[in-house]
Amino acid sequence: MHPTSLAWRLHRLLVVVLVLGATVLVPTAAGATADAGGRHHAAQVAGWTPVPGPAQARSRPATVVYGGDLHLFVRGAGGSVRTNRYSSTTEAWSGWTTVPGAAGATSAPIATVYGGDLRVFVRAGAGTLRFNRYNLVTGEWSGWSTVPGSAGAASAPAVAVYGGDLRVFVRGVAGDLRTSRYTLVGDVWSGWSTVPGSAGARSAPAAAVYGGDLHLFARGAAGAVRTTRYTLTTDEWSGWTAVPGRAGATSAPAVTVHGGDLHLFARGAAGAVRTTRYTLTTQEWSGWSAVPGRLGAASGPAAVGYGGDLRLFVRGPQHRIYQHLVGPQSAQQG
């Protein structure tokens, strides 16, 4: 065989090998890849880790700890509610499934634990609120029901358990915040009423119990985050004020208690996530700072303490949900 002919054949063989190797992983949009079978895999982005599996998220996430596991919820296609569960014991996710029944969700979900059950709430058609209840012992969902009364909800709900009751909050059509209270003893709802004062809410609310009070938050004008506080012993609201500093919020806030402090989060400009922290002993806010990593969050955040870590979740590219572990030094001032 002529040497030139042999070299040509070797060159062609090398080209074929390189082409086949390049098709094993084909780049796709927004930081994901697809293998030879077309299965999409989300990539880690600067400290943000994708929750495994196709979330098909159409909303910001919600998260709660129940039965020793971390439960994650999102609104899916067709008004469904989808869920995934993480165990710190096995360090594994259960995989995404759909909560049974016709949720008819038109908002992000919210979840809490009350009366031994995990309870999920969503806004549905005509400004109503619907909820479903999961029991760990039976492993079954109760089915979707409607919160009684005229909620007039113009946002996703927020929930908190305080003073032995489950309290639900929504933004009304005029930027006010409306609330109803459920008491397990008697199985009765209080009916809807308006939180006092001028909330000026431009987003869904967020709620948490801290220092013996119920703290309520909402995004206000010019990207500010506004707050009011309810004290059970006096049965009074403190009045609406702005959380200090430049929040730059473009989403509803998220709030949780972890490590003795109240942690507040919101999506900022360019999909960044911003945070500030309130300490009861000093009665001071830490100041707003940016959570590291340029994921480009497509939703507001959700936050929860689990397994000793403060965990932050957002919807990212490709309708996936991403997680970030927030450490004491993980925020950037600005």
CSV table of C-alpha atoms in Angstrom, one decimal:
chain,number,residue,atom,x,y,z
A,1,MET,CA,0.0,0.0,0.0
A,2,HIS,CA,1.2,3.4,-0.9
A,3,PRO,CA,2.3,5.5,2.1
A,4,THR,CA,0.2,8.5,1.1
A,5,SER,CA,-2.9,6.3,0.8
A,6,LEU,CA,-2.3,4.8,4.3
A,7,ALA,CA,-1.9,8.3,5.8
A,8,TRP,CA,-5.2,9.4,4.1
A,9,ARG,CA,-7.1,6.5,5.6
A,10,LEU,CA,-5.7,7.1,9.0
A,11,HIS,CA,-6.7,10.8,8.8
A,12,ARG,CA,-10.3,9.8,7.8
A,13,LEU,CA,-10.5,7.3,10.7
A,14,LEU,CA,-9.3,10.0,13.2
A,15,VAL,CA,-12.0,12.4,11.9
A,16,VAL,CA,-14.7,9.8,12.4
A,17,VAL,CA,-13.6,9.1,16.0
A,18,LEU,CA,-13.6,12.8,16.8
A,19,VAL,CA,-17.1,13.3,15.3
A,20,LEU,CA,-18.5,10.4,17.3
A,21,GLY,CA,-16.9,11.6,20.5
A,22,ALA,CA,-18.3,15.1,20.0
A,23,THR,CA,-21.9,13.7,19.7
A,24,VAL,CA,-21.8,11.9,23.1
A,25,LEU,CA,-22.5,15.2,24.8
A,26,VAL,CA,-24.3,17.8,22.8
A,27,PRO,CA,-24.6,21.3,24.3
A,28,THR,CA,-28.1,22.6,24.9
A,29,ALA,CA,-29.5,25.8,26.1
A,30,ALA,CA,-28.9,27.5,29.5
A,31,GLY,CA,-26.2,25.4,31.0
A,32,ALA,CA,-27.6,22.0,30.3
A,33,THR,CA,-26.3,19.1,28.3
A,34,ALA,CA,-27.9,16.2,26.5
A,35,ASP,CA,-26.4,12.7,26.2
A,36,ALA,CA,-26.6,10.5,23.1
A,37,GLY,CA,-30.1,9.4,24.0
A,38,GLY,CA,-31.3,13.0,24.3
A,39,ARG,CA,-31.7,13.0,28.1
A,40,HIS,CA,-31.1,16.4,29.5
A,41,HIS,CA,-28.8,17.0,32.5
A,42,ALA,CA,-28.7,20.4,34.3
A,43,ALA,CA,-25.2,21.6,35.1
A,44,GLN,CA,-24.0,23.1,38.4
A,45,VAL,CA,-23.8,26.8,38.3
A,46,ALA,CA,-21.4,28.6,40.7
A,47,GLY,CA,-22.6,27.0,43.9
A,48,TRP,CA,-26.1,26.3,42.7
A,49,THR,CA,-26.8,22.6,42.3
A,50,PRO,CA,-29.8,21.3,40.2
A,51,VAL,CA,-32.3,19.2,42.0
A,52,PRO,CA,-32.4,15.9,40.0
A,53,GLY,CA,-35.1,15.1,37.6
A,54,PRO,CA,-37.6,17.1,35.5
A,55,ALA,CA,-39.4,19.5,37.8
A,56,GLN,CA,-41.4,21.0,35.0
A,57,ALA,CA,-41.7,24.0,37.3
A,58,ARG,CA,-43.9,26.9,36.3
A,59,SER,CA,-43.5,28.8,39.6
A,60,ARG,CA,-41.1,29.5,42.4
A,61,PRO,CA,-40.6,26.6,44.7
A,62,ALA,CA,-41.9,26.0,48.2
A,63,THR,CA,-40.3,23.9,50.9
A,64,VAL,CA,-41.0,22.4,54.3
A,65,VAL,CA,-39.5,19.8,56.6
A,66,TYR,CA,-41.9,16.9,57.5
A,67,GLY,CA,-41.3,13.4,58.8
A,68,GLY,CA,-37.5,13.9,58.8
A,69,ASP,CA,-37.4,14.7,55.1
A,70,LEU,CA,-37.3,18.0,53.1
A,71,HIS,CA,-40.3,18.3,50.9
A,72,LEU,CA,-40.2,20.5,47.8
A,73,PHE,CA,-43.2,21.8,45.8
A,74,VAL,CA,-43.8,23.7,42.5
A,75,ARG,CA,-46.7,24.5,40.3
A,76,GLY,CA,-46.5,22.3,37.2
A,77,ALA,CA,-48.1,22.4,33.8
A,78,GLY,CA,-51.9,22.4,33.6
A,79,GLY,CA,-52.3,23.8,37.2
A,80,SER,CA,-50.8,20.7,38.8
A,81,VAL,CA,-48.6,20.7,41.9
A,82,ARG,CA,-45.4,18.7,41.7
A,83,THR,CA,-43.3,17.5,44.5
A,84,ASN,CA,-39.9,16.0,45.4
A,85,ARG,CA,-38.5,14.8,48.7
A,86,TYR,CA,-34.9,14.7,50.0
A,87,SER,CA,-33.7,12.5,52.9
A,88,SER,CA,-30.5,13.6,54.7
A,89,THR,CA,-30.2,9.9,55.9
A,90,THR,CA,-29.8,8.5,52.4
A,91,GLU,CA,-28.6,11.8,50.8
A,92,ALA,CA,-31.0,11.1,47.9
A,93,TRP,CA,-34.0,12.7,46.2
A,94,SER,CA,-37.2,10.6,45.7
A,95,GLY,CA,-37.9,11.9,42.3
A,96,TRP,CA,-40.6,14.3,41.0
A,97,THR,CA,-44.2,13.2,41.1
A,98,THR,CA,-47.6,15.0,40.9
A,99,VAL,CA,-49.7,15.6,44.0
A,100,PRO,CA,-53.0,13.7,43.3
A,101,GLY,CA,-56.1,15.4,42.3
A,102,ALA,CA,-57.1,18.5,40.3
A,103,ALA,CA,-55.4,21.4,42.1
A,104,GLY,CA,-56.3,24.0,39.5
A,105,ALA,CA,-53.3,26.0,40.7
A,106,THR,CA,-52.8,29.5,39.3
A,107,SER,CA,-49.9,30.4,41.7
A,108,ALA,CA,-46.9,29.0,43.4
A,109,PRO,CA,-47.7,26.6,46.2
A,110,ILE,CA,-46.8,27.1,49.9
A,111,ALA,CA,-46.5,24.4,52.5
A,112,THR,CA,-46.5,24.0,56.3
A,113,VAL,CA,-47.0,21.3,58.9
A,114,TYR,CA,-50.0,21.6,61.2
A,115,GLY,CA,-52.0,19.0,63.3
A,116,GLY,CA,-49.5,16.3,62.3
A,117,ASP,CA,-50.2,16.7,58.6
A,118,LEU,CA,-48.3,18.4,55.8
A,119,ARG,CA,-50.6,21.0,54.2
A,120,VAL,CA,-50.1,22.6,50.8
A,121,PHE,CA,-52.0,25.7,49.6
A,122,VAL,CA,-52.4,27.3,46.2
A,123,ARG,CA,-54.4,30.1,44.6
A,124,ALA,CA,-57.0,28.8,42.2
A,125,GLY,CA,-59.6,30.4,39.9
A,126,ALA,CA,-61.6,33.4,40.8
A,127,GLY,CA,-59.2,34.3,43.6
A,128,THR,CA,-60.0,31.3,45.8
A,129,LEU,CA,-57.5,29.2,47.8
A,130,ARG,CA,-57.3,25.5,47.6
A,131,PHE,CA,-55.4,23.1,49.9
A,132,ASN,CA,-54.5,19.4,50.2
A,133,ARG,CA,-53.3,17.5,53.2
A,134,TYR,CA,-50.7,14.7,53.4
A,135,ASN,CA,-50.5,12.3,56.3
A,136,LEU,CA,-47.2,10.5,57.0
A,137,VAL,CA,-48.8,7.5,58.8
A,138,THR,CA,-51.2,6.6,56.0
A,139,GLY,CA,-49.0,7.9,53.1
A,140,GLU,CA,-52.1,9.4,51.5
A,141,TRP,CA,-53.4,12.8,50.4
A,142,SER,CA,-56.8,14.0,51.5
A,143,GLY,CA,-57.8,15.5,48.2
A,144,TRP,CA,-58.1,19.2,47.2
A,145,SER,CA,-60.6,21.4,49.0
A,146,THR,CA,-61.4,25.2,49.0
A,147,VAL,CA,-60.7,27.5,51.9
A,148,PRO,CA,-64.2,28.9,52.8
A,149,GLY,CA,-65.1,32.5,52.2
A,150,SER,CA,-64.2,35.2,49.7
A,151,ALA,CA,-60.5,35.3,49.8
A,152,GLY,CA,-60.1,37.8,46.8
A,153,ALA,CA,-56.6,36.5,46.4
A,154,ALA,CA,-54.4,38.3,43.9
A,155,SER,CA,-51.3,36.4,44.8
A,156,ALA,CA,-49.9,33.1,46.0
A,157,PRO,CA,-50.6,32.4,49.7
A,158,ALA,CA,-48.3,32.5,52.7
A,159,VAL,CA,-48.8,30.4,55.8
A,160,ALA,CA,-47.7,30.3,59.4
A,161,VAL,CA,-48.6,28.3,62.5
A,162,TYR,CA,-49.0,30.7,65.4
A,163,GLY,CA,-50.9,30.6,68.7
A,164,GLY,CA,-52.1,27.1,68.0
A,165,ASP,CA,-53.8,28.1,64.8
A,166,LEU,CA,-52.9,27.9,61.1
A,167,ARG,CA,-52.9,31.4,59.5
A,168,VAL,CA,-53.1,32.0,55.8
A,169,PHE,CA,-52.3,35.3,54.0
A,170,VAL,CA,-52.8,36.6,50.5
A,171,ARG,CA,-52.4,39.9,48.7
A,172,GLY,CA,-55.7,41.5,47.8
A,173,VAL,CA,-56.6,43.3,44.6
A,174,ALA,CA,-55.8,46.7,46.2
A,175,GLY,CA,-52.4,45.8,47.5
A,176,ASP,CA,-53.8,45.0,51.0
A,177,LEU,CA,-53.1,41.7,52.7
A,178,ARG,CA,-56.0,39.5,53.7
A,179,THR,CA,-55.9,36.7,56.2
A,180,SER,CA,-57.9,33.7,57.5
A,181,ARG,CA,-57.3,31.4,60.5
A,182,TYR,CA,-57.9,27.7,60.8
A,183,THR,CA,-58.3,26.1,64.2
A,184,LEU,CA,-57.9,22.3,64.4
A,185,VAL,CA,-60.0,22.0,67.5
A,186,GLY,CA,-63.5,22.5,66.0
A,187,ASP,CA,-62.2,22.2,62.4
A,188,VAL,CA,-63.3,25.7,61.7
A,189,TRP,CA,-62.0,28.7,59.6
A,190,SER,CA,-62.4,32.2,61.0
A,191,GLY,CA,-63.3,33.9,57.8
A,192,TRP,CA,-61.4,36.5,55.8
A,193,SER,CA,-60.3,39.9,57.2
A,194,THR,CA,-57.7,42.5,56.2
A,195,VAL,CA,-54.4,43.0,58.0
A,196,PRO,CA,-54.4,46.6,59.4
A,197,GLY,CA,-52.5,49.4,57.8
A,198,SER,CA,-51.3,50.4,54.3
A,199,ALA,CA,-49.3,47.4,53.1
A,200,GLY,CA,-48.8,48.7,49.6
A,201,ALA,CA,-48.0,45.1,48.6
A,202,ARG,CA,-46.8,44.4,45.1
A,203,SER,CA,-46.2,40.7,45.6
A,204,ALA,CA,-47.3,37.6,47.5
A,205,PRO,CA,-46.6,37.8,51.2
A,206,ALA,CA,-44.2,35.7,53.3
A,207,ALA,CA,-44.7,34.8,57.0
A,208,ALA,CA,-42.6,33.4,59.8
A,209,VAL,CA,-42.8,33.1,63.6
A,210,TYR,CA,-39.8,34.6,65.4
A,211,GLY,CA,-39.2,35.9,68.9
A,212,GLY,CA,-42.8,35.1,70.0
A,213,ASP,CA,-44.3,37.3,67.2
A,214,LEU,CA,-45.7,36.5,63.7
A,215,HIS,CA,-43.7,38.5,61.1
A,216,LEU,CA,-45.3,39.3,57.7
A,217,PHE,CA,-43.4,40.6,54.6
A,218,ALA,CA,-44.3,41.7,51.1
A,219,ARG,CA,-42.5,43.5,48.3
A,220,GLY,CA,-43.5,47.2,48.1
A,221,ALA,CA,-42.8,50.0,45.8
A,222,ALA,CA,-39.4,50.6,44.3
A,223,GLY,CA,-38.2,47.1,45.2
A,224,ALA,CA,-38.4,47.7,48.9
A,225,VAL,CA,-39.6,44.9,51.3
A,226,ARG,CA,-42.2,46.0,53.8
A,227,THR,CA,-43.0,44.2,57.1
A,228,THR,CA,-45.5,44.2,60.0
A,229,ARG,CA,-45.6,42.1,63.1
A,230,TYR,CA,-48.4,40.6,65.1
A,231,THR,CA,-48.3,39.9,68.8
A,232,LEU,CA,-50.7,37.3,70.2
A,233,THR,CA,-50.6,38.5,73.8
A,234,THR,CA,-51.7,42.0,72.8
A,235,ASP,CA,-53.7,41.0,69.7
A,236,GLU,CA,-52.2,43.9,67.9
A,237,TRP,CA,-50.2,44.6,64.6
A,238,SER,CA,-47.1,46.8,64.8
A,239,GLY,CA,-47.8,48.7,61.6
A,240,TRP,CA,-46.1,48.5,58.3
A,241,THR,CA,-42.4,49.6,57.9
A,242,ALA,CA,-39.7,49.1,55.4
A,243,VAL,CA,-36.9,46.6,56.0
A,244,PRO,CA,-33.8,48.8,56.2
A,245,GLY,CA,-31.4,49.0,53.2
A,246,ARG,CA,-31.5,48.7,49.5
A,247,ALA,CA,-33.4,45.4,48.8
A,248,GLY,CA,-33.8,45.8,45.1
A,249,ALA,CA,-36.4,43.1,45.2
A,250,THR,CA,-38.1,42.0,42.0
A,251,SER,CA,-40.0,39.0,43.5
A,252,ALA,CA,-42.0,38.1,46.5
A,253,PRO,CA,-39.8,37.6,49.6
A,254,ALA,CA,-39.1,34.4,51.3
A,255,VAL,CA,-38.4,34.1,55.1
A,256,THR,CA,-37.2,31.4,57.5
A,257,VAL,CA,-35.7,31.1,60.9
A,258,HIS,CA,-32.3,29.5,61.2
A,259,GLY,CA,-29.4,29.6,63.6
A,260,GLY,CA,-31.3,32.0,66.0
A,261,ASP,CA,-31.8,34.6,63.3
A,262,LEU,CA,-34.6,35.5,60.9
A,263,HIS,CA,-33.4,35.2,57.3
A,264,LEU,CA,-35.1,37.1,54.5
A,265,PHE,CA,-34.5,36.6,50.8
A,266,ALA,CA,-35.7,38.0,47.5
A,267,ARG,CA,-34.8,37.9,43.8
A,268,GLY,CA,-33.0,41.0,42.7
A,269,ALA,CA,-31.9,42.5,39.4
A,270,ALA,CA,-30.5,40.2,36.7
A,271,GLY,CA,-31.8,37.1,38.5
A,272,ALA,CA,-29.5,37.5,41.5
A,273,VAL,CA,-30.8,36.5,45.0
A,274,ARG,CA,-30.4,39.0,47.8
A,275,THR,CA,-30.6,38.5,51.5
A,276,THR,CA,-30.7,40.2,54.9
A,277,ARG,CA,-30.8,38.8,58.4
A,278,TYR,CA,-32.6,40.1,61.6
A,279,THR,CA,-31.2,39.3,65.1
A,280,LEU,CA,-33.6,39.5,68.0
A,281,THR,CA,-31.0,40.1,70.7
A,282,THR,CA,-29.7,43.2,68.9
A,283,GLN,CA,-33.0,44.1,67.1
A,284,GLU,CA,-30.9,44.9,64.1
A,285,TRP,CA,-30.8,43.9,60.4
A,286,SER,CA,-27.5,42.9,58.9
A,287,GLY,CA,-28.0,44.8,55.7
A,288,TRP,CA,-28.8,43.5,52.2
A,289,SER,CA,-26.2,41.4,50.4
A,290,ALA,CA,-26.0,39.1,47.3
A,291,VAL,CA,-26.0,35.3,47.5
A,292,PRO,CA,-23.0,34.2,45.5
A,293,GLY,CA,-23.4,32.6,42.1
A,294,ARG,CA,-24.9,34.0,38.8
A,295,LEU,CA,-27.6,31.4,38.2
A,296,GLY,CA,-30.1,33.8,36.8
A,297,ALA,CA,-33.0,32.9,39.0
A,298,ALA,CA,-36.3,32.8,37.1
A,299,SER,CA,-38.4,33.0,40.2
A,300,GLY,CA,-38.5,34.2,43.8
A,301,PRO,CA,-36.7,32.0,46.3
A,302,ALA,CA,-37.8,29.5,49.0
A,303,ALA,CA,-35.7,28.8,52.1
A,304,VAL,CA,-35.6,26.3,54.9
A,305,GLY,CA,-33.2,24.9,57.5
A,306,TYR,CA,-32.5,21.2,57.1
A,307,GLY,CA,-29.7,18.9,58.1
A,308,GLY,CA,-27.9,21.7,59.8
A,309,ASP,CA,-27.8,23.8,56.7
A,310,LEU,CA,-29.8,26.8,55.5
A,311,ARG,CA,-31.1,25.7,52.1
A,312,LEU,CA,-32.2,28.1,49.3
A,313,PHE,CA,-34.2,27.0,46.3
A,314,VAL,CA,-35.1,28.9,43.1
A,315,ARG,CA,-36.4,28.0,39.6
A,316,GLY,CA,-33.6,28.2,37.1
A,317,PRO,CA,-33.1,27.4,33.4
A,318,GLN,CA,-35.1,24.7,31.7
A,319,HIS,CA,-37.9,24.8,34.4
A,320,ARG,CA,-35.4,23.1,36.8
A,321,ILE,CA,-35.1,23.8,40.5
A,322,TYR,CA,-31.7,24.7,41.9
A,323,GLN,CA,-30.4,24.6,45.4
A,324,HIS,CA,-27.8,26.6,47.3
A,325,LEU,CA,-26.4,26.0,50.8
A,326,VAL,CA,-26.2,29.3,52.5
A,327,GLY,CA,-23.2,29.5,54.9
A,328,PRO,CA,-22.3,32.3,57.4
A,329,GLN,CA,-19.8,33.8,55.0
A,330,SER,CA,-21.6,33.0,51.7
A,331,ALA,CA,-23.1,36.4,51.0
A,332,GLN,CA,-21.5,39.3,49.2
A,333,GLN,CA,-22.0,42.8,50.4
A,334,GLY,CA,-23.7,45.2,47.9
